[in-house]
């Protein structure tokens, strides 16, 4: 997936962002070694700091994440929760969850994080709202379903953050007919005119849309 932001700008932004806690650096290092090209799924230092700030400034207490991978973003968000805050992160891959579980258990935030295994749509159906923050970052063809499942359970001042909305720039190419690209592009089009919400698309990393109820 090509970078949408000039790599020098991206590096400068990361360098001028507060250092990651050692627990996050450790999971990022293991992820890059173990998963190589798949490590591109990691949100990483810049977006992780953005998500942590989002939790802090919204005062979120109940967070749901769709797509755990190795736990980087879950730990980044949980680190800004109050001690009684909770984060449920949904994952289907036992291989990914094993790494996440190990790092989460070794972190100071383990009592705030629950990894729930299984297809995320099934897990979401069992979770009661209200959610203060939802981070959608799993299979792209289900993005619309995740959004529709979470919106009714969103707290009045809650926020849904959706990752990879620029998909390396592919969403700008109407001749790109891959299922992932079309799913993201169609959701982006729908969000811009969805009268239930206000949406702002940010060009952080691979694009993040923030959605709140009107
Ligand atoms: C982009 S990665 C998540 C990255 C993570 N948020 C981070 O920052 O490190 C997407 C994850 O979603 C998981 N996934 C894919 N389809 C899923 C599904 N239907 N239900 C739950 N998880 C799924 C994948 O196994 C993968 O670990």
XYZ file of N, CA and C and ligand atoms in Angstrom:
669
model
N 0.851 -1.201 0.000
C 0.000 0.000 0.000
C 0.890 1.256 0.000
N 0.807 2.123 -1.043
C 1.661 3.318 -1.058
C 1.299 4.285 0.075
N 2.321 5.021 0.519
C 2.062 6.033 1.559
C 1.410 7.241 0.913
N 0.374 7.775 1.522
C -0.279 8.946 0.920
C 0.401 10.238 1.326
N 1.095 10.219 2.464
C 1.802 11.416 2.921
C 3.269 11.246 2.527
N 3.878 12.333 2.042
C 5.312 12.309 1.714
C 6.069 11.665 2.885
N 6.891 10.633 2.598
C 7.572 9.918 3.702
C 8.402 10.840 4.592
N 8.979 11.910 4.001
C 9.766 12.834 4.839
C 8.862 13.605 5.801
N 7.689 13.956 5.319
C 6.723 14.668 6.188
C 6.244 13.717 7.289
N 5.932 12.480 6.885
C 5.450 11.470 7.844
C 6.504 11.245 8.936
N 7.778 11.119 8.506
C 8.857 10.899 9.476
C 8.989 12.102 10.404
N 8.937 13.322 9.827
C 9.066 14.540 10.636
C 7.936 14.609 11.665
N 6.716 14.272 11.214
C 5.566 14.301 12.136
C 5.761 13.297 13.270
N 6.239 12.100 12.927
C 6.466 11.081 13.969
C 7.568 11.527 14.931
N 8.618 12.141 14.361
C 9.734 12.582 15.216
C 9.316 13.714 16.152
N 8.296 14.458 15.751
C 7.847 15.583 16.573
C 6.554 15.254 17.308
N 6.419 13.984 17.613
C 5.310 13.471 18.411
C 5.940 12.823 19.649
N 5.291 12.957 20.789
C 5.822 12.409 22.042
C 6.189 10.925 21.872
N 7.304 10.538 22.463
C 7.780 9.154 22.342
C 6.731 8.155 22.818
N 6.717 6.969 22.192
C 5.771 5.925 22.612
C 6.237 5.337 23.935
N 5.287 4.879 24.759
C 5.688 4.135 25.958
C 6.462 2.885 25.530
N 7.383 2.395 26.379
C 8.205 1.235 25.997
C 7.370 0.008 25.633
N 6.204 -0.149 26.253
C 5.355 -1.317 25.955
C 4.897 -1.291 24.491
N 4.664 -0.099 23.968
C 4.218 0.006 22.574
C 5.386 -0.222 21.622
N 6.539 0.303 22.004
C 7.726 0.082 21.165
C 8.026 -1.411 21.076
N 7.861 -2.106 22.208
C 8.164 -3.532 22.262
C 7.224 -4.338 21.352
N 5.921 -4.039 21.390
C 5.000 -4.810 20.534
C 5.233 -4.448 19.067
N 5.566 -3.197 18.794
C 5.838 -2.811 17.397
C 7.077 -3.544 16.882
N 8.117 -3.629 17.710
C 9.352 -4.319 17.289
C 9.067 -5.780 16.985
N 8.349 -6.453 17.894
C 8.074 -7.879 17.657
C 7.196 -8.062 16.413
N 6.239 -7.172 16.236
C 5.332 -7.286 15.075
C 6.123 -7.172 13.773
N 7.058 -6.216 13.715
C 7.829 -6.033 12.475
C 8.705 -7.252 12.203
N 9.288 -7.826 13.268
C 10.139 -9.011 13.083
C 9.309 -10.220 12.660
N 8.190 -10.410 13.324
C 7.430 -11.645 13.153
C 6.534 -11.620 11.912
N 5.958 -10.463 11.613
C 4.947 -10.427 10.549
C 5.434 -9.750 9.275
N 6.645 -9.179 9.300
C 7.266 -8.562 8.122
C 6.279 -7.671 7.356
N 5.878 -8.058 6.118
C 5.051 -7.134 5.322
C 3.680 -6.897 5.970
N 3.180 -7.897 6.715
C 1.884 -7.703 7.381
C 1.968 -6.645 8.490
N 3.197 -6.315 8.907
C 3.356 -5.308 9.966
C 2.839 -3.945 9.511
N 2.614 -3.773 8.215
C 2.014 -2.530 7.706
C 0.622 -2.292 8.277
N 0.010 -3.332 8.844
C -1.331 -3.164 9.445
C -1.277 -2.400 10.765
N -0.085 -2.346 11.325
C 0.100 -1.677 12.625
C -0.199 -0.184 12.489
N -0.948 0.379 13.408
C -1.178 1.823 13.331
C 0.128 2.585 13.576
N 0.911 2.192 14.583
C 2.225 2.784 14.806
C 2.206 4.060 15.631
N 3.409 4.664 15.734
C 3.631 5.742 16.698
C 2.718 6.955 16.487
N 2.637 7.454 15.258
C 1.900 8.698 15.015
C 0.388 8.501 15.228
N -0.168 7.485 14.579
C -1.618 7.261 14.722
C -1.954 6.763 16.125
N -1.037 5.994 16.711
C -1.255 5.529 18.088
C -1.355 6.719 19.033
N -0.471 7.697 18.851
C -0.516 8.894 19.707
C -1.799 9.683 19.445
N -2.231 9.695 18.182
C -3.487 10.376 17.846
C -4.658 9.709 18.573
N -4.704 8.383 18.542
C -5.812 7.656 19.195
C -5.781 7.860 20.714
N -4.567 7.848 21.275
C -4.428 8.056 22.727
C -4.950 9.452 23.105
N -4.602 10.440 22.287
C -5.061 11.814 22.532
C -6.581 11.893 22.407
N -7.122 11.168 21.435
C -8.583 11.161 21.243
C -9.291 10.631 22.494
N -8.763 9.549 23.047
C -9.350 8.989 24.272
C -9.273 10.035 25.392
N -8.098 10.678 25.504
C -7.907 11.633 26.607
C -8.826 12.846 26.465
N -8.911 13.425 25.281
C -9.678 14.685 25.156
C -11.185 14.453 25.137
N -11.602 13.240 24.753
C -13.049 12.966 24.787
C -13.483 12.459 26.162
N -12.508 12.103 27.010
C -12.853 11.541 28.315
C -13.518 10.184 28.182
N -13.204 9.466 27.104
C -13.844 8.164 26.856
C -13.598 7.211 28.023
N -14.628 6.423 28.351
C -14.502 5.389 29.397
C -14.764 4.002 28.823
N -15.530 3.938 27.751
C -15.851 2.627 27.143
C -15.465 2.674 25.662
N -14.462 1.889 25.313
C -13.928 1.896 23.950
C -14.106 0.522 23.326
N -14.479 0.485 22.057
C -14.540 -0.767 21.300
C -13.613 -0.625 20.100
N -12.794 -1.644 19.901
C -11.908 -1.660 18.736
C -12.264 -2.868 17.874
N -12.352 -2.656 16.575
C -12.629 -3.758 15.644
C -11.348 -4.011 14.867
N -10.643 -5.090 15.217
C -9.348 -5.403 14.591
C -8.193 -5.156 15.545
N -7.832 -6.200 16.302
C -6.781 -6.072 17.334
C -5.381 -6.109 16.736
N -5.176 -7.034 15.783
C -3.842 -7.423 15.273
C -2.963 -7.756 16.486
N -1.834 -7.097 16.675
C -0.959 -7.482 17.789
C -1.139 -6.582 19.020
N -2.181 -5.759 18.995
C -2.544 -5.033 20.217
C -2.006 -3.625 20.345
N -1.319 -3.130 19.294
C -0.690 -1.812 19.416
C -1.726 -0.718 19.709
N -2.730 -0.611 18.844
C -3.697 0.487 19.024
C -4.558 0.264 20.269
N -4.831 -0.993 20.592
C -5.609 -1.262 21.815
C -4.851 -0.728 23.030
N -3.561 -1.018 23.091
C -2.774 -0.545 24.247
C -2.618 0.977 24.213
N -2.446 1.540 23.006
C -2.312 3.002 22.907
C -3.567 3.675 23.473
N -4.731 3.173 23.087
C -5.978 3.794 23.570
C -6.184 3.517 25.061
N -5.945 2.276 25.483
C -6.176 1.916 26.888
C -5.283 2.722 27.823
N -4.114 3.123 27.327
C -3.181 3.850 28.199
C -3.748 5.212 28.611
N -4.727 5.723 27.875
C -5.309 7.030 28.220
C -6.665 6.897 28.921
N -7.126 5.657 29.119
C -8.408 5.465 29.821
C -8.224 5.715 31.319
N -9.293 6.117 32.008
C -9.197 6.160 33.470
C -9.068 4.726 34.004
N -8.620 4.550 35.262
C -8.366 3.204 35.781
C -9.572 2.271 35.675
N -10.801 2.812 35.747
C -11.978 1.940 35.628
C -12.535 1.910 34.204
N -11.799 2.465 33.244
C -12.242 2.433 31.852
C -12.043 1.042 31.258
N -12.780 0.754 30.174
C -12.665 -0.566 29.539
C -12.530 -0.434 28.036
N -11.768 -1.342 27.476
C -11.617 -1.425 26.021
C -11.819 -2.877 25.617
N -12.794 -3.126 24.749
C -12.997 -4.470 24.196
C -12.485 -4.434 22.772
N -11.561 -5.335 22.451
C -10.992 -5.365 21.101
C -11.326 -6.701 20.441
N -11.799 -6.638 19.196
C -12.370 -7.795 18.518
C -11.391 -8.332 17.480
N -11.170 -9.630 17.515
C -10.166 -10.228 16.620
C -10.598 -11.630 16.228
N -10.270 -12.013 14.989
C -10.652 -13.333 14.506
C -9.444 -14.272 14.409
N -8.231 -13.711 14.374
C -7.037 -14.538 14.163
C -6.377 -14.914 15.493
N -6.292 -16.231 15.752
C -5.642 -16.693 16.986
C -4.153 -16.349 16.968
N -3.554 -16.375 15.784
C -2.123 -16.057 15.665
C -1.860 -14.602 16.085
N -2.695 -13.689 15.611
C -2.521 -12.281 15.981
C -2.828 -12.063 17.467
N -3.900 -12.694 17.932
C -4.327 -12.489 19.321
C -3.298 -13.019 20.314
N -2.577 -14.054 19.940
C -1.570 -14.616 20.861
C -0.501 -13.559 21.179
N -0.059 -12.852 20.140
C 0.960 -11.812 20.349
C 0.349 -10.667 21.167
N -0.856 -10.274 20.786
C -1.515 -9.171 21.504
C -1.678 -9.509 22.980
N -2.145 -10.722 23.256
C -2.441 -11.110 24.649
C -1.174 -11.054 25.498
N -0.081 -11.554 24.940
C 1.187 -11.573 25.676
C 1.630 -10.144 26.037
N 1.554 -9.250 25.061
C 2.009 -7.875 25.320
C 1.041 -7.129 26.243
N -0.241 -7.383 26.053
C -1.229 -6.701 26.912
C -1.045 -7.160 28.358
N -0.847 -8.474 28.545
C -0.701 -8.987 29.920
C 0.536 -8.426 30.608
N 1.576 -8.110 29.824
C 2.814 -7.562 30.411
C 2.731 -6.050 30.612
N 1.650 -5.442 30.185
C 1.538 -3.976 30.244
C 0.807 -3.544 31.516
N 0.879 -2.247 31.847
C 0.137 -1.762 33.024
C -1.365 -1.613 32.754
N -1.823 -1.899 31.510
C -3.226 -1.619 31.162
C -4.046 -2.889 30.978
N -3.487 -4.040 31.417
C -4.131 -5.323 31.102
C -5.536 -5.425 31.707
N -5.745 -4.804 32.877
C -7.071 -4.947 33.507
C -8.141 -4.090 32.814
N -7.735 -3.274 31.850
C -8.723 -2.448 31.127
C -9.062 -3.046 29.762
N -8.312 -4.076 29.332
C -8.452 -4.554 27.944
C -8.971 -5.987 27.921
N -9.997 -6.216 27.111
C -10.481 -7.584 26.868
C -10.384 -7.869 25.371
N -9.734 -8.980 25.021
C -9.728 -9.404 23.617
C -10.885 -10.373 23.443
N -11.775 -10.071 22.508
C -12.899 -10.976 22.262
C -12.696 -11.622 20.885
N -12.632 -12.945 20.903
C -12.332 -13.689 19.674
C -13.606 -13.974 18.879
N -13.449 -14.023 17.545
C -14.564 -14.372 16.671
C -14.793 -13.285 15.642
N -15.653 -13.557 14.660
C -15.982 -12.527 13.665
C -16.562 -11.299 14.363
N -16.045 -10.128 14.024
C -16.399 -8.919 14.773
C -17.894 -8.613 14.741
N -18.555 -8.918 13.626
C -20.000 -8.598 13.570
C -20.770 -9.407 14.614
N -20.366 -10.668 14.804
C -21.020 -11.500 15.818
C -20.744 -10.936 17.210
N -19.492 -10.566 17.459
C -19.140 -10.034 18.784
C -19.876 -8.726 19.049
N -19.939 -7.871 18.024
C -20.616 -6.568 18.218
C -22.069 -6.753 18.626
N -22.700 -7.778 18.059
C -24.120 -8.018 18.364
C -24.320 -8.345 19.839
N -23.272 -8.830 20.508
C -23.399 -9.199 21.918
C -22.998 -8.059 22.870
N -22.480 -6.966 22.314
C -22.009 -5.868 23.168
C -23.089 -4.805 23.324
N -23.334 -4.409 24.555
C -24.282 -3.322 24.798
C -23.552 -1.986 24.772
N -24.235 -0.951 24.272
C -23.697 0.394 24.346
C -23.917 0.952 25.739
N -23.698 2.238 25.962
C -23.156 3.162 24.965
C -21.634 3.072 24.878
N -21.123 3.232 23.632
C -19.672 3.268 23.406
C -19.247 4.735 23.291
N -18.178 5.092 23.977
C -17.669 6.467 23.871
C -16.772 6.636 22.650
N -16.045 5.568 22.327
C -15.144 5.627 21.162
C -15.127 4.263 20.511
N -15.279 4.248 19.201
C -15.171 3.008 18.418
C -14.061 3.224 17.398
N -13.149 2.264 17.299
C -12.092 2.345 16.292
C -12.272 1.174 15.337
N -12.600 1.472 14.096
C -12.863 0.436 13.084
C -11.600 0.247 12.250
N -11.038 -0.981 12.313
C -9.736 -1.215 11.654
C -9.586 -2.701 11.309
N -10.646 -3.329 10.769
C -10.520 -4.750 10.382
C -10.847 -4.897 8.897
N -11.487 -6.012 8.526
C -11.751 -6.300 7.108
C -12.593 -5.199 6.460
N -12.063 -4.688 5.357
C -12.645 -3.473 4.747
C -14.036 -3.712 4.159
N -14.294 -4.931 3.662
C -15.598 -5.174 3.033
C -16.733 -5.147 4.061
N -16.400 -5.231 5.326
C -17.434 -5.136 6.369
C -17.499 -3.749 7.010
N -16.699 -2.800 6.519
C -16.663 -1.486 7.169
C -18.069 -0.896 7.333
N -18.875 -0.954 6.273
C -20.220 -0.358 6.335
C -21.055 -1.060 7.418
N -20.914 -2.396 7.476
C -21.669 -3.153 8.491
C -21.209 -2.787 9.899
N -19.899 -2.613 10.079
C -19.392 -2.232 11.407
C -19.948 -0.861 11.809
N -19.904 0.052 10.862
C -20.390 1.407 11.136
C -21.873 1.369 11.529
N -22.675 0.638 10.753
C -24.116 0.606 11.024
C -24.408 -0.127 12.339
N -23.575 -1.113 12.685
C -23.790 -1.838 13.945
C -23.426 -0.962 15.142
N -22.451 -0.093 14.972
C -21.965 0.707 16.111
C -22.737 2.000 16.302
N -23.221 2.598 15.233
C -23.845 3.925 15.357
C -24.995 3.957 16.373
N -25.910 2.971 16.358
C -27.005 3.033 17.352
C -26.518 2.868 18.787
N -25.316 2.314 18.960
C -24.796 2.082 20.315
C -23.800 3.169 20.742
N -23.678 4.197 19.893
C -22.721 5.255 20.203
C -23.303 6.197 21.250
N -22.498 6.563 22.242
C -22.936 7.536 23.252
C -23.267 8.856 22.561
N -24.051 9.666 23.237
C -24.495 10.917 22.601
C -23.310 11.735 22.094
N -22.235 11.796 22.885
C -21.056 12.565 22.457
C -19.910 11.637 22.048
N -20.287 10.420 21.636
C -19.272 9.436 21.240
C -18.703 9.713 19.856
N -17.608 9.033 19.571
C -16.905 9.213 18.286
C -16.606 7.846 17.686
N -16.807 7.737 16.368
C -16.348 6.551 15.632
C -15.155 6.991 14.788
N -14.038 6.302 14.941
C -12.850 6.578 14.114
C -12.683 5.405 13.152
N -12.551 5.706 11.869
C -12.419 4.651 10.858
C -11.060 4.791 10.182
N -10.294 3.693 10.194
C -8.925 3.739 9.673
C -8.880 3.387 8.188
N -7.803 3.794 7.549
C -7.484 3.436 6.146
C -8.509 3.956 5.143
N -9.128 5.091 5.443
C -10.182 5.579 4.541
C -9.624 6.109 3.215
N -8.311 6.326 3.138
C -7.729 6.752 1.851
C -7.106 5.571 1.097
N -6.873 4.474 1.802
C -6.444 3.196 1.195
C -5.315 3.419 0.186
N -4.292 4.104 0.667
C -3.116 4.352 -0.186
C -3.432 5.215 -1.400
N -4.552 5.911 -1.390
C -4.945 6.753 -2.531
C -5.824 6.013 -3.530
N -6.008 4.709 -3.340
C -6.772 3.907 -4.307
C -8.224 4.360 -4.421
N -8.758 4.967 -3.359
C -10.172 5.391 -3.403
C -10.416 6.498 -4.446
N -9.330 7.137 -4.898
C -9.486 8.193 -5.909
C -9.579 7.625 -7.314
N -9.361 6.315 -7.463
C -9.272 5.700 -8.791
C -10.543 4.888 -9.077
N -11.459 5.439 -9.892
C -12.723 4.715 -10.130
C -12.520 3.404 -10.884
N -11.350 3.234 -11.539
C -11.127 1.983 -12.281
C -10.632 0.869 -11.350
N -10.353 1.218 -10.091
C -9.939 0.183 -9.126
C -11.202 -0.514 -8.616
N -11.413 -1.725 -9.095
C -12.669 -2.426 -8.759
C -12.478 -3.473 -7.672
N -11.332 -3.443 -6.975
C -11.144 -4.452 -5.923
C -12.196 -4.237 -4.827
N -12.584 -5.336 -4.213
C -13.679 -5.290 -3.232
C -13.343 -4.350 -2.077
N -12.097 -4.392 -1.603
C -11.719 -3.530 -0.479
C -11.825 -2.054 -0.861
N -11.266 -1.721 -2.028
C -11.285 -0.315 -2.458
C -12.710 0.193 -2.629
N -13.545 -0.603 -3.288
C -14.930 -0.165 -3.521
C -15.676 -0.012 -2.194
N -15.440 -0.956 -1.258
C -16.139 -0.882 0.033
C -15.770 0.396 0.772
N -14.489 0.730 0.777
C -14.059 1.943 1.486
C -14.586 3.183 0.762
N -14.441 3.221 -0.565
C -14.878 4.406 -1.324
C -16.379 4.625 -1.159
N -17.149 3.538 -1.201
C -18.617 3.684 -1.073
C -19.003 4.158 0.332
N -18.299 3.658 1.351
C -18.588 4.142 2.707
C -18.214 5.623 2.828
N -17.058 6.007 2.278
C -16.656 7.425 2.334
C -17.719 8.312 1.695
N -18.224 7.889 0.525
C -19.265 8.676 -0.161
C -20.519 8.782 0.714
N -20.889 7.667 1.334
C -22.106 7.649 2.153
C -21.945 8.516 3.400
N -20.772 8.474 4.012
C -20.562 9.235 5.253
C -20.643 10.743 5.012
N -20.158 11.168 3.864
C -20.128 12.615 3.578
C -21.536 13.202 3.512
N -22.551 12.361 3.224
C -23.923 12.880 3.101
C -24.878 12.242 4.117
N -24.323 11.549 5.089
C -25.156 10.884 6.106
C -25.670 11.943 7.085
N -26.954 12.194 7.057
C -27.505 13.294 7.864
C -27.561 12.979 9.347
N -27.296 11.725 9.714
C -27.304 11.364 11.135
C -26.040 11.837 11.851
N -24.999 12.122 11.060
C -23.676 12.345 11.660
C -22.953 13.517 11.020
N -21.888 13.959 11.713
C -20.907 14.841 11.072
C -19.620 14.043 10.937
N -19.017 14.116 9.766
C -17.801 13.331 9.475
C -16.688 14.274 9.045
N -15.478 14.041 9.573
C -14.312 14.774 9.073
C -13.237 13.756 8.722
N -12.729 13.856 7.487
C -11.690 12.921 7.030
C -10.323 13.582 7.208
N -9.466 12.907 7.956
C -8.131 13.437 8.236
C -7.095 12.654 7.438
N -6.027 13.349 7.016
C -4.999 12.691 6.204
C -3.856 12.179 7.083
N -4.186 11.670 8.232
C -3.175 11.040 9.093
C -2.872 9.648 8.556
N -1.615 9.310 8.425
C -1.157 8.007 7.926
C -1.926 7.602 6.666
N -2.832 6.605 6.752
C -3.560 6.141 5.561
C -4.986 6.718 5.530
N -5.201 7.800 6.316
C -6.518 8.423 6.352
C -7.362 7.882 7.482
N -7.895 8.794 8.288
C -8.777 8.425 9.406
C -9.995 9.345 9.356
N -11.193 8.783 9.315
C -12.409 9.605 9.414
C -12.919 9.568 10.842
N -13.298 10.745 11.333
C -13.921 10.858 12.657
C -15.387 11.199 12.462
N -16.250 10.454 13.143
C -17.692 10.621 12.964
C -18.336 10.831 14.327
N -19.204 11.815 14.411
C -19.976 12.026 15.640
C -21.427 12.261 15.270
N -22.303 11.944 16.237
C -23.728 12.175 15.991
C -24.002 13.655 15.838
N -24.960 14.005 15.000
C -25.411 15.405 14.923
C -26.241 15.752 16.134
C -5.366 -3.670 10.294
S -5.313 -4.961 11.453
C -5.621 -4.117 12.971
C -4.448 -3.277 13.401
C -4.511 -2.813 14.841
N -5.669 -1.970 15.069
C -3.224 -2.104 15.185
O -3.174 -0.896 15.181
O -2.221 -2.754 15.412
C -6.821 -5.795 11.153
C -7.099 -6.981 12.060
O -8.463 -7.350 11.883
C -8.559 -8.758 11.972
N -9.793 -9.165 11.298
C -10.015 -9.358 9.976
N -11.283 -9.721 9.754
C -11.898 -9.772 10.960
C -13.210 -10.081 11.392
N -14.178 -10.406 10.522
N -13.481 -10.026 12.708
C -12.531 -9.667 13.612
N -11.262 -9.357 13.252
C -10.942 -9.408 11.957
C -7.283 -9.262 11.307
O -6.982 -10.582 11.718
C -6.261 -8.229 11.754
O -5.597 -8.665 12.922
